[in-house]
Short mmCIF file of C-alpha atoms and ligand atoms in Angstrom, two decimals:
data_model
loop_
_atom_site.label_atom_id
_atom_site.label_comp_id
_atom_site.label_asym_id
_atom_site.label_seq_id
_atom_site.Cartn_x
_atom_site.Cartn_y
_atom_site.Cartn_z
CA UNK A 1 2.70 -22.58 -0.50
CA UNK A 2 2.91 -19.48 1.94
CA UNK A 3 6.20 -18.62 3.45
CA UNK A 4 6.27 -18.98 7.14
CA UNK A 5 8.92 -16.85 8.82
CA UNK A 6 10.69 -17.61 12.27
CA UNK A 7 10.40 -14.96 14.96
CA UNK A 8 14.03 -13.80 14.02
CA UNK A 9 13.06 -13.47 10.39
CA UNK A 10 10.03 -11.32 11.39
CA UNK A 11 12.38 -9.11 13.31
CA UNK A 12 14.49 -8.61 10.11
CA UNK A 13 11.19 -7.87 8.20
CA UNK A 14 10.43 -5.23 10.91
CA UNK A 15 13.87 -3.70 10.24
CA UNK A 16 13.03 -3.54 6.45
CA UNK A 17 9.54 -2.25 7.44
CA UNK A 18 11.05 0.75 9.47
CA UNK A 19 13.14 1.78 6.49
CA UNK A 20 10.00 2.12 4.48
CA UNK A 21 8.05 3.80 7.22
CA UNK A 22 11.00 6.38 7.65
CA UNK A 23 11.08 6.84 3.82
CA UNK A 24 7.42 7.55 3.54
CA UNK A 25 7.71 10.00 6.51
CA UNK A 26 10.47 11.80 4.63
CA UNK A 27 8.24 11.97 1.47
CA UNK A 28 5.31 13.12 3.43
CA UNK A 29 7.27 16.05 4.85
CA UNK A 30 8.65 17.01 1.46
CA UNK A 31 5.33 16.58 -0.59
CA UNK A 32 4.16 20.21 -0.98
CA UNK A 33 2.72 22.37 -3.95
CA UNK A 34 5.51 23.03 -6.48
CA UNK A 35 7.39 19.84 -5.81
CA UNK A 36 7.80 17.11 -8.54
CA UNK A 37 7.22 13.48 -7.93
CA UNK A 38 10.73 12.94 -9.39
CA UNK A 39 12.01 14.99 -6.45
CA UNK A 40 10.05 12.88 -4.14
CA UNK A 41 11.37 9.74 -5.72
CA UNK A 42 14.98 11.00 -5.40
CA UNK A 43 14.47 11.70 -1.67
CA UNK A 44 12.94 8.26 -1.15
CA UNK A 45 15.88 6.40 -3.00
CA UNK A 46 18.32 8.41 -0.82
CA UNK A 47 16.64 7.65 2.37
CA UNK A 48 16.51 3.97 1.54
CA UNK A 49 20.05 3.77 0.49
CA UNK A 50 21.27 5.72 3.49
CA UNK A 51 19.60 3.03 5.66
CA UNK A 52 21.85 0.40 3.91
CA UNK A 53 18.64 -0.88 2.03
CA UNK A 54 17.79 -1.24 -1.66
CA UNK A 55 14.66 0.11 -3.34
CA UNK A 56 12.70 -2.99 -4.23
CA UNK A 57 10.59 -1.13 -6.92
CA UNK A 58 13.61 0.16 -8.93
CA UNK A 59 14.00 -2.28 -11.85
CA UNK A 60 11.10 -4.52 -10.69
CA UNK A 61 9.87 -5.74 -14.16
CA UNK A 62 11.59 -2.66 -15.54
CA UNK A 63 9.87 -0.08 -13.24
CA UNK A 64 12.21 3.00 -13.40
CA UNK A 65 11.84 4.49 -9.89
CA UNK A 66 11.95 3.79 -6.13
CA UNK A 67 8.34 4.92 -5.44
CA UNK A 68 5.08 4.73 -7.18
CA UNK A 69 3.59 8.26 -7.32
CA UNK A 70 -0.12 8.19 -8.20
CA UNK A 71 -1.67 11.65 -8.46
CA UNK A 72 -5.42 12.22 -8.34
CA UNK A 73 -7.11 9.99 -10.88
CA UNK A 74 -4.13 7.65 -10.85
CA UNK A 75 -4.70 4.66 -8.61
CA UNK A 76 -1.40 2.83 -8.49
CA UNK A 77 1.98 2.34 -10.31
CA UNK A 78 2.34 6.10 -11.30
CA UNK A 79 5.80 6.85 -12.53
CA UNK A 80 7.53 9.68 -10.87
CA UNK A 81 8.40 12.48 -13.36
CA UNK A 82 10.03 15.93 -13.34
CA UNK A 83 6.99 17.17 -15.25
CA UNK A 84 4.46 15.93 -12.60
CA UNK A 85 4.47 18.83 -10.29
CA UNK A 86 2.28 18.84 -7.29
CA UNK A 87 -0.43 21.54 -7.10
CA UNK A 88 -2.73 22.82 -4.19
CA UNK A 89 -5.69 20.47 -3.93
CA UNK A 90 -3.88 17.36 -5.27
CA UNK A 91 -3.83 14.11 -3.55
CA UNK A 92 -1.06 11.67 -4.17
CA UNK A 93 -0.60 7.91 -3.26
CA UNK A 94 2.97 7.08 -2.50
CA UNK A 95 3.83 3.39 -2.69
CA UNK A 96 7.38 2.41 -1.40
CA UNK A 97 9.21 -0.78 -0.97
CA UNK A 98 12.63 -1.57 0.50
CA UNK A 99 14.92 -4.62 0.93
CA UNK A 100 17.06 -4.99 3.84
CA UNK A 101 19.27 -8.11 4.58
CA UNK A 102 17.00 -9.86 1.92
CA UNK A 103 13.69 -9.06 3.46
CA UNK A 104 10.91 -6.84 2.03
CA UNK A 105 8.75 -4.10 3.38
CA UNK A 106 5.89 -2.48 1.35
CA UNK A 107 3.69 0.31 2.36
CA UNK A 108 1.74 3.16 0.88
CA UNK A 109 -0.03 6.32 1.98
CA UNK A 110 -2.23 8.95 0.43
CA UNK A 111 -1.26 12.59 1.04
CA UNK A 112 -3.11 15.75 0.75
CA UNK A 113 -1.20 18.49 -0.99
CA UNK A 114 -2.18 22.00 0.26
CA UNK A 115 -5.99 22.54 0.73
CA UNK A 116 -7.66 19.37 -0.44
CA UNK A 117 -11.49 19.09 -0.86
CA UNK A 118 -13.58 17.46 1.91
CA UNK A 119 -14.57 14.67 -0.59
CA UNK A 120 -10.96 13.83 -1.24
CA UNK A 121 -10.10 13.85 2.49
CA UNK A 122 -13.04 11.58 3.21
CA UNK A 123 -12.02 9.16 0.35
CA UNK A 124 -8.52 8.89 1.77
CA UNK A 125 -9.79 8.44 5.25
CA UNK A 126 -12.24 5.72 4.08
CA UNK A 127 -9.39 3.89 2.32
CA UNK A 128 -7.16 4.17 5.23
CA UNK A 129 -10.01 2.83 7.59
CA UNK A 130 -10.67 -0.16 5.22
CA UNK A 131 -6.85 -0.97 5.55
CA UNK A 132 -7.02 -0.87 9.31
CA UNK A 133 -10.15 -2.99 9.37
CA UNK A 134 -8.35 -5.43 7.22
CA UNK A 135 -5.41 -5.47 9.64
CA UNK A 136 -7.64 -5.92 12.63
CA UNK A 137 -9.16 -8.97 10.97
CA UNK A 138 -5.75 -10.66 10.81
CA UNK A 139 -5.76 -13.62 13.20
CA UNK A 140 -3.83 -16.85 13.61
CA UNK A 141 -6.26 -19.69 12.83
CA UNK A 142 -8.50 -17.31 10.81
CA UNK A 143 -8.85 -17.41 7.04
CA UNK A 144 -7.47 -15.20 4.32
CA UNK A 145 -10.79 -13.75 3.13
CA UNK A 146 -11.70 -12.73 6.57
CA UNK A 147 -9.45 -9.83 5.76
CA UNK A 148 -11.08 -9.24 2.32
CA UNK A 149 -14.51 -9.12 3.97
CA UNK A 150 -13.36 -6.70 6.65
CA UNK A 151 -11.84 -4.37 4.07
CA UNK A 152 -14.91 -4.46 1.83
CA UNK A 153 -17.26 -3.98 4.81
CA UNK A 154 -15.37 -1.07 6.25
CA UNK A 155 -15.34 0.63 2.71
CA UNK A 156 -18.97 0.19 2.46
CA UNK A 157 -19.59 1.48 5.97
CA UNK A 158 -17.35 4.51 5.41
CA UNK A 159 -19.47 5.22 2.09
CA UNK A 160 -22.77 5.04 4.01
CA UNK A 161 -21.24 7.43 6.70
CA UNK A 162 -19.98 9.74 3.95
CA UNK A 163 -23.07 9.58 1.82
CA UNK A 164 -20.98 8.36 -1.16
CA UNK A 165 -20.69 4.87 -2.77
CA UNK A 166 -16.96 4.47 -3.14
CA UNK A 167 -15.64 2.57 -6.07
CA UNK A 168 -13.71 -0.51 -5.12
CA UNK A 169 -10.76 -1.65 -7.11
CA UNK A 170 -10.85 -5.38 -7.43
CA UNK A 171 -8.24 -6.14 -10.14
CA UNK A 172 -5.43 -5.19 -7.73
CA UNK A 173 -5.03 -6.28 -4.01
CA UNK A 174 -2.73 -7.46 -1.36
CA UNK A 175 -0.15 -10.25 -1.43
CA UNK A 176 2.06 -12.42 0.70
CA UNK A 177 5.55 -10.79 1.30
CA UNK A 178 8.83 -11.88 2.68
CA UNK A 179 11.93 -12.72 0.75
CA UNK A 180 10.19 -11.32 -2.28
CA UNK A 181 7.78 -8.48 -2.56
CA UNK A 182 4.92 -10.22 -4.30
CA UNK A 183 4.33 -13.80 -3.05
CA UNK A 184 1.44 -16.07 -2.49
CA UNK A 185 -1.35 -15.66 -1.66
CA UNK A 186 -3.28 -12.94 -3.67
CA UNK A 187 -5.36 -11.07 -1.10
CA UNK A 188 -8.58 -9.71 -2.70
CA UNK A 189 -10.03 -6.50 -1.22
CA UNK A 190 -13.56 -7.93 -1.50
CA UNK A 191 -15.24 -11.23 -0.69
CA UNK A 192 -17.04 -13.35 1.71
CA UNK A 193 -15.23 -14.34 5.02
CA UNK A 194 -14.07 -17.84 5.93
CA UNK A 195 -12.37 -18.83 2.56
CA UNK A 196 -8.86 -19.29 1.42
CA UNK A 197 -5.74 -20.39 3.26
CA UNK A 198 -5.72 -20.65 7.03
CA UNK A 199 -3.51 -17.90 8.61
CA UNK A 200 -0.60 -19.08 10.70
CA UNK A 201 1.85 -17.24 12.82
CA UNK A 202 4.94 -16.42 10.82
CA UNK A 203 2.98 -15.46 7.67
CA UNK A 204 3.11 -11.94 6.29
CA UNK A 205 0.74 -10.09 4.21
CA UNK A 206 0.64 -6.59 2.36
CA UNK A 207 -2.86 -5.28 3.02
CA UNK A 208 -3.67 -2.56 0.47
CA UNK A 209 -7.23 -1.32 -0.45
CA UNK A 210 -7.77 1.20 -3.27
CA UNK A 211 -10.94 3.14 -3.38
CA UNK A 212 -12.34 5.81 -5.83
CA UNK A 213 -14.69 8.59 -5.52
CA UNK A 214 -16.49 7.05 -8.59
CA UNK A 215 -16.53 3.68 -10.30
CA UNK A 216 -14.23 0.74 -9.93
CA UNK A 217 -13.21 0.43 -13.50
CA UNK A 218 -9.53 0.97 -14.33
CA UNK A 219 -7.38 1.75 -17.35
CA UNK A 220 -3.68 1.43 -17.83
CA UNK A 221 -1.97 4.44 -19.57
CA UNK A 222 0.42 4.02 -22.65
CA UNK A 223 3.41 4.13 -20.31
CA UNK A 224 2.63 0.52 -19.48
CA UNK A 225 2.54 1.12 -15.77
CA UNK A 226 0.15 3.91 -14.53
CA UNK A 227 -3.32 2.65 -13.70
CA UNK A 228 -6.00 5.28 -13.63
CA UNK A 229 -9.73 5.29 -12.94
CA UNK A 230 -11.68 4.73 -16.16
CA UNK A 231 -14.20 7.56 -15.14
CA UNK A 232 -11.51 10.06 -14.11
CA UNK A 233 -12.58 10.09 -10.44
CA UNK A 234 -9.96 10.44 -7.78
CA UNK A 235 -8.43 7.39 -6.03
CA UNK A 236 -6.75 6.62 -2.68
CA UNK A 237 -4.41 3.76 -1.72
CA UNK A 238 -3.22 2.74 1.80
CA UNK A 239 -0.93 -0.22 2.53
CA UNK A 240 0.93 -1.83 5.40
CA UNK A 241 2.98 -4.99 5.67
CA UNK A 242 1.60 -7.09 8.53
CA UNK A 243 2.93 -10.27 10.14
CA UNK A 244 0.68 -12.83 11.78
CA UNK A 245 1.61 -13.56 15.34
CA UNK A 246 0.18 -15.60 18.15
CA UNK A 247 -0.75 -12.26 19.72
CA UNK A 248 -2.41 -10.82 16.70
CA UNK A 249 -1.27 -8.64 13.83
CA UNK A 250 2.15 -6.97 13.99
CA UNK A 251 2.35 -3.94 11.55
CA UNK A 252 5.80 -4.22 10.31
CA UNK A 253 5.83 -0.90 8.27
CA UNK A 254 4.31 1.35 11.12
CA UNK A 255 6.44 4.15 12.29
CA UNK A 256 8.52 3.54 15.40
CA UNK A 257 6.19 5.75 17.70
CA UNK A 258 3.04 4.26 16.29
MG1 LIG B 1 3.04 -1.26 -2.27
MG1 LIG B 2 1.94 -4.31 -2.11
#
């Protein structure tokens, strides 16, 4: 069963999404060489709580922080730490979730710290483009894997343009979202179109491709959370929470002026 929201409930999800957008904007402004990921986490938690919301990641299956901070070869679920200090040339994926009035928002960005290599900038841009291609494929009456196909095709297209074969992470993907963060359905980031459940107005999905500069194999660190590339290549992760409406996709975690 996929949760279907009323228009008023989607407005409530938009309010939660805006808290996430503002939090990621604050983290983006603070993410500089010399800053630890623990400091970014503290800023994120404060921003979320100041908005009257609750950080959804904190305590989720025991996760200890309000953001996932995944640096360089870390793909997702990195735990913020005082010992993880950002350096010039790093890339960091920041994933953030907030609950407002019982509704969830979930979004991630990849940020460049100082002067980053052209390859890493292209990797992040390719991942963001794949996310937007997925968002544009959201259509009432369409099928779930239309999104998967659009994400995969955009990632492959970006790779051809960049002269790189980006690694695609297939073990992790998008998901339904609403009164809980992770709901049905699982949304694969690869696949043929025209399969899976039919999309209806009032459904909401988190669309979140992850690409690497190498292969798609992953490994989990001993901390039980951090997922890294098996080959040590760098990874990027972009995510938005998107509602399906009669008029097309509504990006609930976009910034106000977007
Ligand atoms: Mg997320
Ligand atoms: Mg998510």
